[in-house]
PDB file of N, CA and C in Angstrom:
ATOM      1  N   MET A   1      -8.513 -14.541 -10.308  1.00 87.00           N
ATOM      2  CA  MET A   1      -7.075 -14.699 -10.201  1.00 87.00           C
ATOM      3  C   MET A   1      -6.492 -13.478  -9.499  1.00 87.00           C
ATOM      4  N   THR A   2      -5.559 -13.691  -8.603  1.00 92.00           N
ATOM      5  CA  THR A   2      -4.903 -12.601  -7.896  1.00 92.00           C
ATOM      6  C   THR A   2      -3.427 -12.548  -8.266  1.00 92.00           C
ATOM      7  N   THR A   3      -2.860 -11.381  -8.083  1.00 96.00           N
ATOM      8  CA  THR A   3      -1.443 -11.156  -8.302  1.00 96.00           C
ATOM      9  C   THR A   3      -0.862 -10.611  -7.004  1.00 96.00           C
ATOM     10  N   THR A   4       0.339 -10.998  -6.683  1.00 98.00           N
ATOM     11  CA  THR A   4       1.004 -10.457  -5.511  1.00 98.00           C
ATOM     12  C   THR A   4       1.974  -9.367  -5.941  1.00 98.00           C
ATOM     13  N   VAL A   5       1.867  -8.198  -5.306  1.00 98.00           N
ATOM     14  CA  VAL A   5       2.790  -7.098  -5.583  1.00 98.00           C
ATOM     15  C   VAL A   5       3.475  -6.684  -4.288  1.00 98.00           C
ATOM     16  N   THR A   6       4.644  -6.102  -4.419  1.00 98.00           N
ATOM     17  CA  THR A   6       5.398  -5.600  -3.279  1.00 98.00           C
ATOM     18  C   THR A   6       5.339  -4.085  -3.304  1.00 98.00           C
ATOM     19  N   LEU A   7       4.895  -3.504  -2.190  1.00 98.00           N
ATOM     20  CA  LEU A   7       4.889  -2.058  -2.025  1.00 98.00           C
ATOM     21  C   LEU A   7       6.028  -1.689  -1.090  1.00 98.00           C
ATOM     22  N   ARG A   8       6.620  -0.520  -1.300  1.00 98.00           N
ATOM     23  CA  ARG A   8       7.807  -0.124  -0.559  1.00 98.00           C
ATOM     24  C   ARG A   8       7.643   1.255   0.082  1.00 98.00           C
ATOM     25  N   ASN A   9       8.371   1.432   1.163  1.00 98.00           N
ATOM     26  CA  ASN A   9       8.542   2.737   1.790  1.00 98.00           C
ATOM     27  C   ASN A   9      10.043   2.912   1.967  1.00 98.00           C
ATOM     28  N   ASP A  10      10.660   3.738   1.120  1.00 97.00           N
ATOM     29  CA  ASP A  10      12.113   3.888   1.171  1.00 97.00           C
ATOM     30  C   ASP A  10      12.582   4.796   2.313  1.00 97.00           C
ATOM     31  N   PHE A  11      11.678   5.466   2.997  1.00 96.00           N
ATOM     32  CA  PHE A  11      12.047   6.271   4.163  1.00 96.00           C
ATOM     33  C   PHE A  11      12.350   5.374   5.363  1.00 96.00           C
ATOM     34  N   HIS A  12      11.496   4.366   5.588  1.00 97.00           N
ATOM     35  CA  HIS A  12      11.662   3.438   6.705  1.00 97.00           C
ATOM     36  C   HIS A  12      12.333   2.121   6.285  1.00 97.00           C
ATOM     37  N   ASN A  13      12.634   1.961   5.005  1.00 97.00           N
ATOM     38  CA  ASN A  13      13.194   0.716   4.460  1.00 97.00           C
ATOM     39  C   ASN A  13      12.312  -0.482   4.798  1.00 97.00           C
ATOM     40  N   THR A  14      11.015  -0.349   4.519  1.00 98.00           N
ATOM     41  CA  THR A  14      10.063  -1.426   4.770  1.00 98.00           C
ATOM     42  C   THR A  14       9.376  -1.825   3.471  1.00 98.00           C
ATOM     43  N   THR A  15       8.906  -3.062   3.433  1.00 98.00           N
ATOM     44  CA  THR A  15       8.142  -3.563   2.295  1.00 98.00           C
ATOM     45  C   THR A  15       6.972  -4.375   2.808  1.00 98.00           C
ATOM     46  N   VAL A  16       5.963  -4.530   1.960  1.00 98.00           N
ATOM     47  CA  VAL A  16       4.827  -5.385   2.262  1.00 98.00           C
ATOM     48  C   VAL A  16       4.364  -6.026   0.950  1.00 98.00           C
ATOM     49  N   ASP A  17       4.090  -7.319   1.001  1.00 98.00           N
ATOM     50  CA  ASP A  17       3.514  -8.022  -0.140  1.00 98.00           C
ATOM     51  C   ASP A  17       2.005  -8.056   0.048  1.00 98.00           C
ATOM     52  N   VAL A  18       1.280  -7.739  -1.003  1.00 98.00           N
ATOM     53  CA  VAL A  18      -0.180  -7.704  -0.927  1.00 98.00           C
ATOM     54  C   VAL A  18      -0.762  -8.408  -2.146  1.00 98.00           C
ATOM     55  N   ARG A  19      -1.813  -9.191  -1.914  1.00 98.00           N
ATOM     56  CA  ARG A  19      -2.515  -9.863  -3.007  1.00 98.00           C
ATOM     57  C   ARG A  19      -3.525  -8.914  -3.616  1.00 98.00           C
ATOM     58  N   VAL A  20      -3.437  -8.757  -4.928  1.00 98.00           N
ATOM     59  CA  VAL A  20      -4.296  -7.823  -5.641  1.00 98.00           C
ATOM     60  C   VAL A  20      -5.225  -8.605  -6.556  1.00 98.00           C
ATOM     61  N   PRO A  21      -6.544  -8.425  -6.399  1.00 97.00           N
ATOM     62  CA  PRO A  21      -7.476  -9.109  -7.304  1.00 97.00           C
ATOM     63  C   PRO A  21      -7.388  -8.525  -8.719  1.00 97.00           C
ATOM     64  N   GLU A  22      -8.048  -9.180  -9.649  1.00 96.00           N
ATOM     65  CA  GLU A  22      -8.002  -8.765 -11.056  1.00 96.00           C
ATOM     66  C   GLU A  22      -8.433  -7.322 -11.268  1.00 96.00           C
ATOM     67  N   ASP A  23      -9.412  -6.850 -10.488  1.00 97.00           N
ATOM     68  CA  ASP A  23      -9.898  -5.482 -10.687  1.00 97.00           C
ATOM     69  C   ASP A  23      -8.949  -4.430 -10.103  1.00 97.00           C
ATOM     70  N   GLY A  24      -7.912  -4.860  -9.381  1.00 97.00           N
ATOM     71  CA  GLY A  24      -6.910  -3.953  -8.855  1.00 97.00           C
ATOM     72  C   GLY A  24      -7.317  -3.203  -7.602  1.00 97.00           C
ATOM     73  N   ARG A  25      -8.471  -3.541  -7.027  1.00 98.00           N
ATOM     74  CA  ARG A  25      -8.965  -2.806  -5.859  1.00 98.00           C
ATOM     75  C   ARG A  25      -8.618  -3.537  -4.565  1.00 98.00           C
ATOM     76  N   LEU A  26      -7.957  -2.813  -3.658  1.00 98.00           N
ATOM     77  CA  LEU A  26      -7.650  -3.347  -2.337  1.00 98.00           C
ATOM     78  C   LEU A  26      -8.767  -2.957  -1.382  1.00 98.00           C
ATOM     79  N   SER A  27      -9.126  -3.859  -0.487  1.00 98.00           N
ATOM     80  CA  SER A  27     -10.155  -3.570   0.507  1.00 98.00           C
ATOM     81  C   SER A  27      -9.597  -2.620   1.562  1.00 98.00           C
ATOM     82  N   ALA A  28     -10.487  -2.072   2.367  1.00 98.00           N
ATOM     83  CA  ALA A  28     -10.071  -1.163   3.435  1.00 98.00           C
ATOM     84  C   ALA A  28      -9.154  -1.882   4.424  1.00 98.00           C
ATOM     85  N   SER A  29      -9.415  -3.157   4.712  1.00 98.00           N
ATOM     86  CA  SER A  29      -8.557  -3.884   5.646  1.00 98.00           C
ATOM     87  C   SER A  29      -7.171  -4.126   5.049  1.00 98.00           C
ATOM     88  N   GLN A  30      -7.081  -4.348   3.747  1.00 98.00           N
ATOM     89  CA  GLN A  30      -5.779  -4.491   3.104  1.00 98.00           C
ATOM     90  C   GLN A  30      -5.003  -3.173   3.172  1.00 98.00           C
ATOM     91  N   VAL A  31      -5.694  -2.059   2.975  1.00 97.00           N
ATOM     92  CA  VAL A  31      -5.041  -0.749   3.040  1.00 97.00           C
ATOM     93  C   VAL A  31      -4.528  -0.488   4.453  1.00 97.00           C
ATOM     94  N   ARG A  32      -5.325  -0.834   5.471  1.00 96.00           N
ATOM     95  CA  ARG A  32      -4.869  -0.664   6.860  1.00 96.00           C
ATOM     96  C   ARG A  32      -3.615  -1.492   7.116  1.00 96.00           C
ATOM     97  N   ARG A  33      -3.577  -2.722   6.602  1.00 97.00           N
ATOM     98  CA  ARG A  33      -2.390  -3.577   6.768  1.00 97.00           C
ATOM     99  C   ARG A  33      -1.182  -2.971   6.066  1.00 97.00           C
ATOM    100  N   VAL A  34      -1.357  -2.477   4.836  1.00 97.00           N
ATOM    101  CA  VAL A  34      -0.264  -1.827   4.099  1.00 97.00           C
ATOM    102  C   VAL A  34       0.278  -0.658   4.913  1.00 97.00           C
ATOM    103  N   ARG A  35      -0.615   0.189   5.417  1.00 96.00           N
ATOM    104  CA  ARG A  35      -0.196   1.364   6.180  1.00 96.00           C
ATOM    105  C   ARG A  35       0.530   0.953   7.459  1.00 96.00           C
ATOM    106  N   ARG A  36       0.006  -0.048   8.157  1.00 96.00           N
ATOM    107  CA  ARG A  36       0.604  -0.507   9.419  1.00 96.00           C
ATOM    108  C   ARG A  36       1.992  -1.097   9.185  1.00 96.00           C
ATOM    109  N   GLU A  37       2.152  -1.911   8.152  1.00 97.00           N
ATOM    110  CA  GLU A  37       3.432  -2.585   7.919  1.00 97.00           C
ATOM    111  C   GLU A  37       4.480  -1.679   7.291  1.00 97.00           C
ATOM    112  N   LEU A  38       4.065  -0.699   6.498  1.00 98.00           N
ATOM    113  CA  LEU A  38       5.045   0.187   5.875  1.00 98.00           C
ATOM    114  C   LEU A  38       5.495   1.313   6.793  1.00 98.00           C
ATOM    115  N   CYS A  39       4.629   1.753   7.698  1.00 96.00           N
ATOM    116  CA  CYS A  39       5.026   2.840   8.594  1.00 96.00           C
ATOM    117  C   CYS A  39       4.643   2.524  10.032  1.00 96.00           C
ATOM    118  N   GLY A  40       3.367   2.495  10.350  1.00 88.00           N
ATOM    119  CA  GLY A  40       2.925   2.152  11.692  1.00 88.00           C
ATOM    120  C   GLY A  40       3.042   3.258  12.722  1.00 88.00           C
ATOM    121  N   ILE A  41       3.661   4.376  12.377  1.00 94.00           N
ATOM    122  CA  ILE A  41       3.793   5.507  13.298  1.00 94.00           C
ATOM    123  C   ILE A  41       2.628   6.457  13.017  1.00 94.00           C
ATOM    124  N   HIS A  42       1.765   6.631  14.005  1.00 89.00           N
ATOM    125  CA  HIS A  42       0.500   7.349  13.819  1.00 89.00           C
ATOM    126  C   HIS A  42       0.653   8.728  13.192  1.00 89.00           C
ATOM    127  N   ASP A  43       1.571   9.541  13.683  1.00 93.00           N
ATOM    128  CA  ASP A  43       1.673  10.914  13.190  1.00 93.00           C
ATOM    129  C   ASP A  43       2.858  11.142  12.244  1.00 93.00           C
ATOM    130  N   CYS A  44       3.407  10.087  11.679  1.00 95.00           N
ATOM    131  CA  CYS A  44       4.517  10.211  10.727  1.00 95.00           C
ATOM    132  C   CYS A  44       4.012  10.802   9.410  1.00 95.00           C
ATOM    133  N   ARG A  45       4.826  11.578   8.755  1.00 94.00           N
ATOM    134  CA  ARG A  45       4.454  12.214   7.489  1.00 94.00           C
ATOM    135  C   ARG A  45       5.244  11.641   6.306  1.00 94.00           C
ATOM    136  N   CYS A  46       5.670  10.388   6.418  1.00 94.00           N
ATOM    137  CA  CYS A  46       6.513   9.784   5.381  1.00 94.00           C
ATOM    138  C   CYS A  46       5.773   9.533   4.074  1.00 94.00           C
ATOM    139  N   GLY A  47       4.451   9.408   4.115  1.00 92.00           N
ATOM    140  CA  GLY A  47       3.690   9.154   2.909  1.00 92.00           C
ATOM    141  C   GLY A  47       3.339   7.696   2.708  1.00 92.00           C
ATOM    142  N   VAL A  48       3.742   6.815   3.589  1.00 95.00           N
ATOM    143  CA  VAL A  48       3.483   5.378   3.617  1.00 95.00           C
ATOM    144  C   VAL A  48       4.049   4.676   2.392  1.00 95.00           C
ATOM    145  N   VAL A  49       3.372   4.700   1.251  1.00 96.00           N
ATOM    146  CA  VAL A  49       3.920   4.100   0.022  1.00 96.00           C
ATOM    147  C   VAL A  49       4.785   5.185  -0.596  1.00 96.00           C
ATOM    148  N   ARG A  50       6.096   4.954  -0.558  1.00 96.00           N
ATOM    149  CA  ARG A  50       7.037   6.015  -0.908  1.00 96.00           C
ATOM    150  C   ARG A  50       8.224   5.430  -1.663  1.00 96.00           C
ATOM    151  N   GLY A  51       8.690   6.164  -2.644  1.00 95.00           N
ATOM    152  CA  GLY A  51       9.846   5.740  -3.418  1.00 95.00           C
ATOM    153  C   GLY A  51       9.417   5.022  -4.690  1.00 95.00           C
ATOM    154  N   PRO A  52      10.376   4.522  -5.456  1.00 95.00           N
ATOM    155  CA  PRO A  52      10.067   3.833  -6.712  1.00 95.00           C
ATOM    156  C   PRO A  52       9.225   2.574  -6.463  1.00 95.00           C
ATOM    157  N   GLN A  53       8.160   2.430  -7.225  1.00 97.00           N
ATOM    158  CA  GLN A  53       7.272   1.270  -7.130  1.00 97.00           C
ATOM    159  C   GLN A  53       7.174   0.624  -8.512  1.00 97.00           C
ATOM    160  N   ASP A  54       6.834  -0.664  -8.519  1.00 95.00           N
ATOM    161  CA  ASP A  54       6.600  -1.363  -9.785  1.00 95.00           C
ATOM    162  C   ASP A  54       5.182  -1.145 -10.281  1.00 95.00           C
ATOM    163  N   VAL A  55       4.314  -0.593  -9.428  1.00 97.00           N
ATOM    164  CA  VAL A  55       2.914  -0.350  -9.751  1.00 97.00           C
ATOM    165  C   VAL A  55       2.529   1.044  -9.283  1.00 97.00           C
ATOM    166  N   GLU A  56       1.360   1.513  -9.729  1.00 97.00           N
ATOM    167  CA  GLU A  56       0.810   2.778  -9.247  1.00 97.00           C
ATOM    168  C   GLU A  56      -0.183   2.471  -8.138  1.00 97.00           C
ATOM    169  N   TYR A  57      -0.041   3.113  -6.986  1.00 97.00           N
ATOM    170  CA  TYR A  57      -0.885   2.885  -5.814  1.00 97.00           C
ATOM    171  C   TYR A  57      -1.671   4.152  -5.529  1.00 97.00           C
ATOM    172  N   LEU A  58      -3.006   4.059  -5.573  1.00 97.00           N
ATOM    173  CA  LEU A  58      -3.860   5.223  -5.360  1.00 97.00           C
ATOM    174  C   LEU A  58      -4.872   4.924  -4.262  1.00 97.00           C
ATOM    175  N   GLU A  59      -4.786   5.648  -3.146  1.00 97.00           N
ATOM    176  CA  GLU A  59      -5.769   5.471  -2.076  1.00 97.00           C
ATOM    177  C   GLU A  59      -7.012   6.279  -2.403  1.00 97.00           C
ATOM    178  N   GLU A  60      -8.168   5.695  -2.103  1.00 97.00           N
ATOM    179  CA  GLU A  60      -9.460   6.317  -2.350  1.00 97.00           C
ATOM    180  C   GLU A  60     -10.002   6.914  -1.050  1.00 97.00           C
ATOM    181  N   PRO A  61     -10.891   7.897  -1.124  1.00 97.00           N
ATOM    182  CA  PRO A  61     -11.464   8.503   0.084  1.00 97.00           C
ATOM    183  C   PRO A  61     -12.248   7.529   0.964  1.00 97.00           C
ATOM    184  N   ASP A  62     -12.742   6.436   0.395  1.00 98.00           N
ATOM    185  CA  ASP A  62     -13.529   5.476   1.177  1.00 98.00           C
ATOM    186  C   ASP A  62     -12.661   4.465   1.916  1.00 98.00           C
ATOM    187  N   GLY A  63     -11.334   4.646   1.909  1.00 96.00           N
ATOM    188  CA  GLY A  63     -10.438   3.752   2.642  1.00 96.00           C
ATOM    189  C   GLY A  63      -9.915   2.583   1.844  1.00 96.00           C
ATOM    190  N   THR A  64     -10.352   2.442   0.600  1.00 98.00           N
ATOM    191  CA  THR A  64      -9.833   1.393  -0.273  1.00 98.00           C
ATOM    192  C   THR A  64      -8.681   1.969  -1.094  1.00 98.00           C
ATOM    193  N   ALA A  65      -8.108   1.155  -1.964  1.00 98.00           N
ATOM    194  CA  ALA A  65      -7.037   1.641  -2.849  1.00 98.00           C
ATOM    195  C   ALA A  65      -7.125   0.896  -4.178  1.00 98.00           C
ATOM    196  N   ILE A  66      -6.547   1.507  -5.181  1.00 98.00           N
ATOM    197  CA  ILE A  66      -6.482   0.911  -6.515  1.00 98.00           C
ATOM    198  C   ILE A  66      -5.004   0.759  -6.863  1.00 98.00           C
ATOM    199  N   ILE A  67      -4.680  -0.402  -7.392  1.00 97.00           N
ATOM    200  CA  ILE A  67      -3.313  -0.664  -7.864  1.00 97.00           C
ATOM    201  C   ILE A  67      -3.385  -0.905  -9.358  1.00 97.00           C
ATOM    202  N   ARG A  68      -2.573  -0.153 -10.098  1.00 95.00           N
ATOM    203  CA  ARG A  68      -2.526  -0.307 -11.553  1.00 95.00           C
ATOM    204  C   ARG A  68      -1.148  -0.745 -11.963  1.00 95.00           C
TER     205      ARG A  68
END
């Protein structure tokens, strides 16, 4: 079963909906999509997932992420 969550970037006023599996782990391709849709500017320092969130978003060194 998957859950859909909305991640936000309040600097750029952007959002992205992402499907999260039960284990809460996003694949590397999902993380790339989140980064592209929330910011997309290569050298921007906004932090991508920024501002109040309904979930905790943690990027891993291997390019995946965990959502709690």
